[in-house]
C-alpha positions as a Markdown table, in Angstrom:
| # | Residue | x | y | z |
|---|---|---|---|---|
| 1 | Met | 207.1 | 43.6 | 169.0 |
| 2 | Val | 206.0 | 47.1 | 168.9 |
| 3 | Thr | 210.1 | 48.6 | 168.1 |
| 4 | Val | 211.2 | 52.2 | 169.2 |
| 5 | Arg | 211.9 | 52.4 | 164.7 |
| 6 | Ser | 208.0 | 51.6 | 164.6 |
| 7 | Arg | 206.5 | 53.3 | 166.6 |
| 8 | Arg | 208.4 | 56.2 | 164.9 |
| 9 | Leu | 207.8 | 55.8 | 161.7 |
| 10 | Glu | 204.1 | 55.2 | 163.6 |
| 11 | Tyr | 203.9 | 58.6 | 164.7 |
| 12 | Ser | 205.7 | 59.6 | 161.0 |
| 13 | Glu | 202.8 | 59.0 | 159.1 |
| 14 | Ser | 199.4 | 59.8 | 161.5 |
| 15 | Thr | 201.5 | 63.4 | 161.4 |
| 16 | Arg | 202.1 | 63.4 | 157.4 |
| 17 | Gln | 198.5 | 61.8 | 157.6 |
| 18 | Ala | 197.1 | 65.2 | 160.2 |
| 19 | Leu | 198.7 | 67.6 | 157.9 |
| 20 | Val | 197.1 | 67.0 | 154.7 |
| 21 | Asp | 193.3 | 66.7 | 156.3 |
| 22 | Ser | 194.5 | 69.8 | 156.8 |
| 23 | Ala | 195.4 | 70.8 | 154.0 |
| 24 | Val | 192.3 | 69.6 | 152.3 |
| 25 | Glu | 190.3 | 70.9 | 154.3 |
| 26 | Leu | 191.5 | 74.9 | 154.2 |
| 27 | Phe | 191.7 | 74.2 | 150.5 |
| 28 | Thr | 188.5 | 73.3 | 149.7 |
| 29 | Lys | 187.0 | 76.2 | 152.2 |
| 30 | Arg | 189.5 | 78.7 | 150.4 |
| 31 | Gly | 191.4 | 77.7 | 147.8 |
| 32 | Tyr | 195.5 | 77.7 | 147.0 |
| 33 | Ala | 196.1 | 81.5 | 147.2 |
| 34 | Gly | 194.2 | 81.5 | 149.8 |
| 35 | Thr | 195.9 | 79.5 | 152.5 |
| 36 | Ser | 199.0 | 79.4 | 154.6 |
| 37 | Leu | 201.2 | 77.1 | 155.5 |
| 38 | Asp | 201.0 | 78.4 | 159.5 |
| 39 | Glu | 197.4 | 77.9 | 158.8 |
| 40 | Val | 198.1 | 74.4 | 158.0 |
| 41 | Ala | 200.2 | 73.1 | 160.4 |
| 42 | Lys | 197.9 | 74.9 | 163.4 |
| 43 | Arg | 194.7 | 73.5 | 162.9 |
| 44 | Ala | 196.8 | 70.1 | 162.5 |
| 45 | Arg | 197.9 | 71.3 | 166.1 |
| 46 | Leu | 201.3 | 70.8 | 165.1 |
| 47 | Thr | 204.7 | 73.3 | 164.0 |
| 48 | Lys | 205.7 | 74.7 | 161.1 |
| 49 | Gly | 209.0 | 72.4 | 161.6 |
| 50 | Ala | 206.7 | 69.7 | 161.4 |
| 51 | Leu | 205.0 | 70.4 | 158.0 |
| 52 | Tyr | 208.5 | 70.9 | 156.0 |
| 53 | His | 209.9 | 67.6 | 157.6 |
| 54 | His | 207.7 | 66.1 | 154.9 |
| 55 | Phe | 206.7 | 69.0 | 152.5 |
| 56 | Ser | 209.1 | 70.8 | 150.6 |
| 57 | Gly | 206.8 | 73.2 | 150.3 |
| 58 | Lys | 203.2 | 74.8 | 149.8 |
| 59 | Gln | 202.7 | 73.0 | 146.2 |
| 60 | Ala | 203.7 | 69.4 | 148.0 |
| 61 | Leu | 201.1 | 69.7 | 150.3 |
| 62 | Phe | 198.6 | 70.8 | 147.8 |
| 63 | Glu | 199.4 | 67.6 | 145.7 |
| 64 | Ala | 199.1 | 65.8 | 148.7 |
| 65 | Ala | 196.1 | 66.8 | 149.3 |
| 66 | Phe | 195.3 | 66.2 | 145.9 |
| 67 | Asp | 195.9 | 61.8 | 146.3 |
| 68 | Ser | 193.9 | 61.9 | 149.7 |
| 69 | Val | 190.8 | 63.1 | 147.8 |
| 70 | Glu | 191.4 | 61.1 | 144.3 |
| 71 | Asn | 192.6 | 57.9 | 146.4 |
| 72 | Ala | 189.2 | 58.6 | 148.5 |
| 73 | Phe | 187.2 | 58.6 | 144.9 |
| 74 | Met | 188.9 | 55.6 | 143.6 |
| 75 | Arg | 188.4 | 53.5 | 146.6 |
| 76 | Lys | 184.8 | 54.2 | 147.0 |
| 77 | Leu | 184.7 | 54.0 | 143.4 |
| 78 | Thr | 186.4 | 51.1 | 142.8 |
| 79 | Glu | 184.1 | 49.3 | 145.3 |
| 80 | Ile | 180.8 | 49.8 | 143.3 |
| 81 | Val | 182.3 | 48.7 | 140.0 |
| 82 | Ser | 184.1 | 45.3 | 142.1 |
| 83 | Ala | 181.1 | 43.9 | 143.3 |
| 84 | Pro | 179.3 | 41.4 | 142.3 |
| 85 | Gly | 176.4 | 41.7 | 139.4 |
| 86 | Asp | 175.9 | 42.1 | 136.1 |
| 87 | Pro | 178.7 | 44.0 | 134.7 |
| 88 | Trp | 176.4 | 46.3 | 132.9 |
| 89 | Asp | 174.3 | 47.6 | 135.9 |
| 90 | Thr | 177.5 | 48.2 | 138.2 |
| 91 | Ala | 179.7 | 49.8 | 135.2 |
| 92 | Ile | 176.5 | 52.0 | 135.0 |
| 93 | Ala | 177.1 | 52.4 | 138.5 |
| 94 | Gly | 180.7 | 53.5 | 138.5 |
| 95 | Leu | 179.8 | 56.1 | 136.2 |
| 96 | Arg | 177.1 | 57.8 | 138.2 |
| 97 | Ala | 178.6 | 57.6 | 141.2 |
| 98 | Tyr | 181.5 | 59.5 | 138.8 |
| 99 | Val | 179.3 | 62.4 | 138.3 |
| 100 | Arg | 177.6 | 62.8 | 141.1 |
| 101 | Val | 181.2 | 63.2 | 143.7 |
| 102 | Cys | 182.0 | 66.0 | 141.2 |
| 103 | Leu | 179.3 | 67.8 | 143.6 |
| 104 | Glu | 181.3 | 67.4 | 146.5 |
| 105 | Ala | 183.1 | 69.6 | 148.0 |
| 106 | Pro | 186.4 | 68.6 | 148.2 |
| 107 | Tyr | 187.0 | 66.8 | 144.7 |
| 108 | Gln | 185.2 | 69.8 | 143.3 |
| 109 | Arg | 187.2 | 73.0 | 144.7 |
| 110 | Ile | 190.6 | 71.1 | 144.9 |
| 111 | Val | 190.5 | 68.0 | 141.7 |
| 112 | Ile | 188.7 | 70.5 | 139.1 |
| 113 | His | 188.8 | 74.1 | 140.2 |
| 114 | Glu | 192.4 | 74.4 | 141.9 |
| 115 | Ala | 194.5 | 71.3 | 140.1 |
| 116 | Pro | 195.2 | 72.3 | 136.7 |
| 117 | Val | 196.2 | 76.0 | 137.5 |
| 118 | Val | 198.7 | 75.3 | 140.7 |
| 119 | Met | 200.0 | 71.2 | 139.2 |
| 120 | Gly | 199.8 | 72.4 | 135.6 |
| 121 | Trp | 198.0 | 71.3 | 133.1 |
| 122 | Glu | 200.1 | 68.2 | 132.0 |
| 123 | Arg | 200.4 | 67.6 | 135.2 |
| 124 | Trp | 197.1 | 67.0 | 136.0 |
| 125 | Arg | 196.3 | 65.4 | 133.6 |
| 126 | Glu | 198.5 | 62.7 | 133.9 |
| 127 | Ala | 197.5 | 62.7 | 137.3 |
| 128 | Glu | 194.5 | 62.0 | 136.1 |
| 129 | Glu | 195.1 | 59.8 | 134.3 |
| 130 | His | 197.2 | 57.2 | 136.9 |
| 131 | Phe | 193.7 | 57.9 | 139.2 |
| 132 | Ser | 190.6 | 57.7 | 136.6 |
| 133 | Tyr | 191.5 | 56.3 | 133.3 |
| 134 | Gly | 193.0 | 52.9 | 134.7 |
| 135 | Leu | 189.5 | 52.0 | 136.3 |
| 136 | Leu | 187.1 | 52.7 | 132.9 |
| 137 | Arg | 189.2 | 51.6 | 130.4 |
| 138 | Ser | 189.4 | 48.2 | 132.5 |
| 139 | Thr | 185.4 | 48.5 | 133.0 |
| 140 | Ile | 184.8 | 49.5 | 129.0 |
| 141 | Glu | 187.2 | 46.9 | 128.6 |
| 142 | Val | 185.2 | 44.4 | 131.1 |
| 143 | Leu | 181.9 | 45.3 | 129.0 |
| 144 | Val | 183.6 | 44.5 | 125.6 |
| 145 | Glu | 184.5 | 41.1 | 126.3 |
| 146 | Ser | 180.7 | 40.7 | 128.3 |
| 147 | Gly | 179.0 | 41.2 | 125.0 |
| 148 | Glu | 177.7 | 44.1 | 126.5 |
| 149 | Leu | 179.2 | 46.7 | 124.5 |
| 150 | Ala | 180.0 | 46.3 | 120.8 |
| 151 | Gln | 183.3 | 44.9 | 119.7 |
| 152 | Leu | 184.9 | 48.2 | 119.0 |
| 153 | Pro | 188.3 | 49.6 | 119.9 |
| 154 | Val | 188.3 | 49.2 | 123.3 |
| 155 | Glu | 191.5 | 52.5 | 124.0 |
| 156 | Thr | 189.6 | 54.3 | 121.2 |
| 157 | Met | 186.3 | 54.3 | 123.8 |
| 158 | Ser | 188.2 | 54.2 | 126.7 |
| 159 | Arg | 189.6 | 57.7 | 125.3 |
| 160 | Leu | 186.1 | 59.3 | 124.2 |
| 161 | Leu | 184.4 | 58.0 | 127.3 |
| 162 | Phe | 186.9 | 59.7 | 129.6 |
| 163 | Gly | 187.0 | 63.1 | 127.5 |
| 164 | Ala | 183.6 | 62.9 | 127.9 |
| 165 | Leu | 183.5 | 62.0 | 131.6 |
| 166 | Ser | 186.6 | 64.6 | 132.4 |
| 167 | Ala | 184.4 | 67.7 | 130.4 |
| 168 | Gly | 180.7 | 66.4 | 132.2 |
| 169 | Ala | 183.6 | 67.0 | 135.2 |
| 170 | Ser | 184.2 | 70.3 | 134.4 |
| 171 | Thr | 181.0 | 71.2 | 133.7 |
| 172 | Ile | 178.7 | 70.5 | 136.7 |
| 173 | Ala | 181.5 | 72.0 | 138.7 |
| 174 | Gly | 181.7 | 75.8 | 136.3 |
| 175 | Ser | 177.0 | 75.7 | 137.1 |
| 176 | Ser | 175.6 | 78.6 | 139.1 |
| 177 | Asp | 173.1 | 75.5 | 139.4 |
| 178 | Pro | 176.0 | 72.5 | 140.1 |
| 179 | Arg | 172.7 | 69.8 | 141.2 |
| 180 | Lys | 171.3 | 70.6 | 137.9 |
| 181 | Ala | 173.8 | 70.4 | 135.6 |
| 182 | Ser | 175.2 | 67.4 | 137.4 |
| 183 | Ala | 172.1 | 65.3 | 136.7 |
| 184 | Glu | 172.4 | 66.4 | 133.0 |
| 185 | Val | 176.0 | 65.3 | 132.5 |
| 186 | Glu | 174.5 | 62.1 | 133.9 |
| 187 | Arg | 172.2 | 61.2 | 132.2 |
| 188 | Thr | 173.7 | 62.5 | 129.0 |
| 189 | Ile | 176.5 | 60.3 | 129.7 |
| 190 | Val | 174.8 | 57.5 | 130.2 |
| 191 | Arg | 172.1 | 57.7 | 127.0 |
| 192 | Val | 176.2 | 57.9 | 125.2 |
| 193 | Val | 177.2 | 54.4 | 127.1 |
| 194 | Glu | 173.9 | 53.0 | 125.9 |
| 195 | Gly | 173.7 | 54.0 | 122.9 |
| 196 | Leu | 176.8 | 51.8 | 122.6 |
| 197 | Arg | 175.4 | 48.7 | 123.5 |
| 198 | Val | 174.4 | 45.8 | 121.3 |
| 199 | Arg | 170.9 | 44.7 | 121.4 |
| 200 | Pro | 170.1 | 41.6 | 122.2 |
| 201 | Asp | 169.3 | 41.1 | 118.9 |
| 202 | Glu | 172.3 | 42.0 | 116.9 |
| 203 | Gly | 173.7 | 39.0 | 118.4 |
| 204 | Ala | 171.2 | 36.7 | 117.0 |
| 205 | Arg | 170.9 | 38.8 | 113.8 |
| 206 | Ala | 172.7 | 36.8 | 110.2 |
| 207 | Pro | 174.4 | 39.4 | 107.9 |
| 208 | Ala | 172.0 | 40.9 | 105.2 |
| 209 | Glu | 172.7 | 39.6 | 101.6 |
| 210 | Pro | 174.2 | 42.3 | 98.8 |
| 211 | Val | 171.9 | 43.7 | 96.9 |
| 212 | Arg | 172.3 | 42.1 | 93.4 |
| 213 | Glu | 171.3 | 43.8 | 90.5 |
| 214 | Asp | 169.6 | 42.1 | 87.7 |
| 215 | Arg | 171.3 | 41.9 | 84.3 |
| 216 | Arg | 168.3 | 41.9 | 82.5 |
| 217 | Ser | 167.2 | 45.3 | 83.9 |
| 218 | Ser | 171.0 | 46.2 | 83.1 |
| 219 | Arg | 171.4 | 45.4 | 80.0 |
| 220 | Ser | 167.6 | 47.4 | 79.2 |
| 221 | Arg | 169.1 | 50.6 | 80.8 |
| 222 | Arg | 172.4 | 50.9 | 78.9 |
| 223 | Arg | 170.2 | 50.6 | 74.9 |
């Protein structure tokens, strides 16, 4: 049974989403400084009062837009790395998807360009870890457990690869030729991860015997 309360809640949620969608579009086109709350409300066909009912101000609205873009990206990425099939293939597909999403205008403008300035570096890094790092770490863990990656500390590998991906995203966003930069970053990141992969013959190879010095030759050298 649909109640008055549920209808109000549904209307409130749809109103908030309309404002967030409007904010994502305007922040993407004009940036944080070039976007006014009046424009966001007008584009959503709502009043400024309705906007302030849901958000305390411009920064709160920006953070909601940031969350919206990140959530959409994470849904896409999670679907890729959670797909059935070979763990290595799905992981590499996920890495490629991450690099390519950096070409998408909302992610590039809001998440990479604007967020570190608007939210502050520390807050932005915390948000990035909340959205991206956990998924990357769990993927690395699966690859190590399945024998695809070398038996190195999962946390350390995850931190280093996360840093490399973040740097790659900034490289793409700051490039005069983002598509070329994206292809270069993708190729490099995949090559780095492949360097950590366990080769088929490594598991079967017996450890080398330590080199033992011949005693007679040792005595002759001392003479």
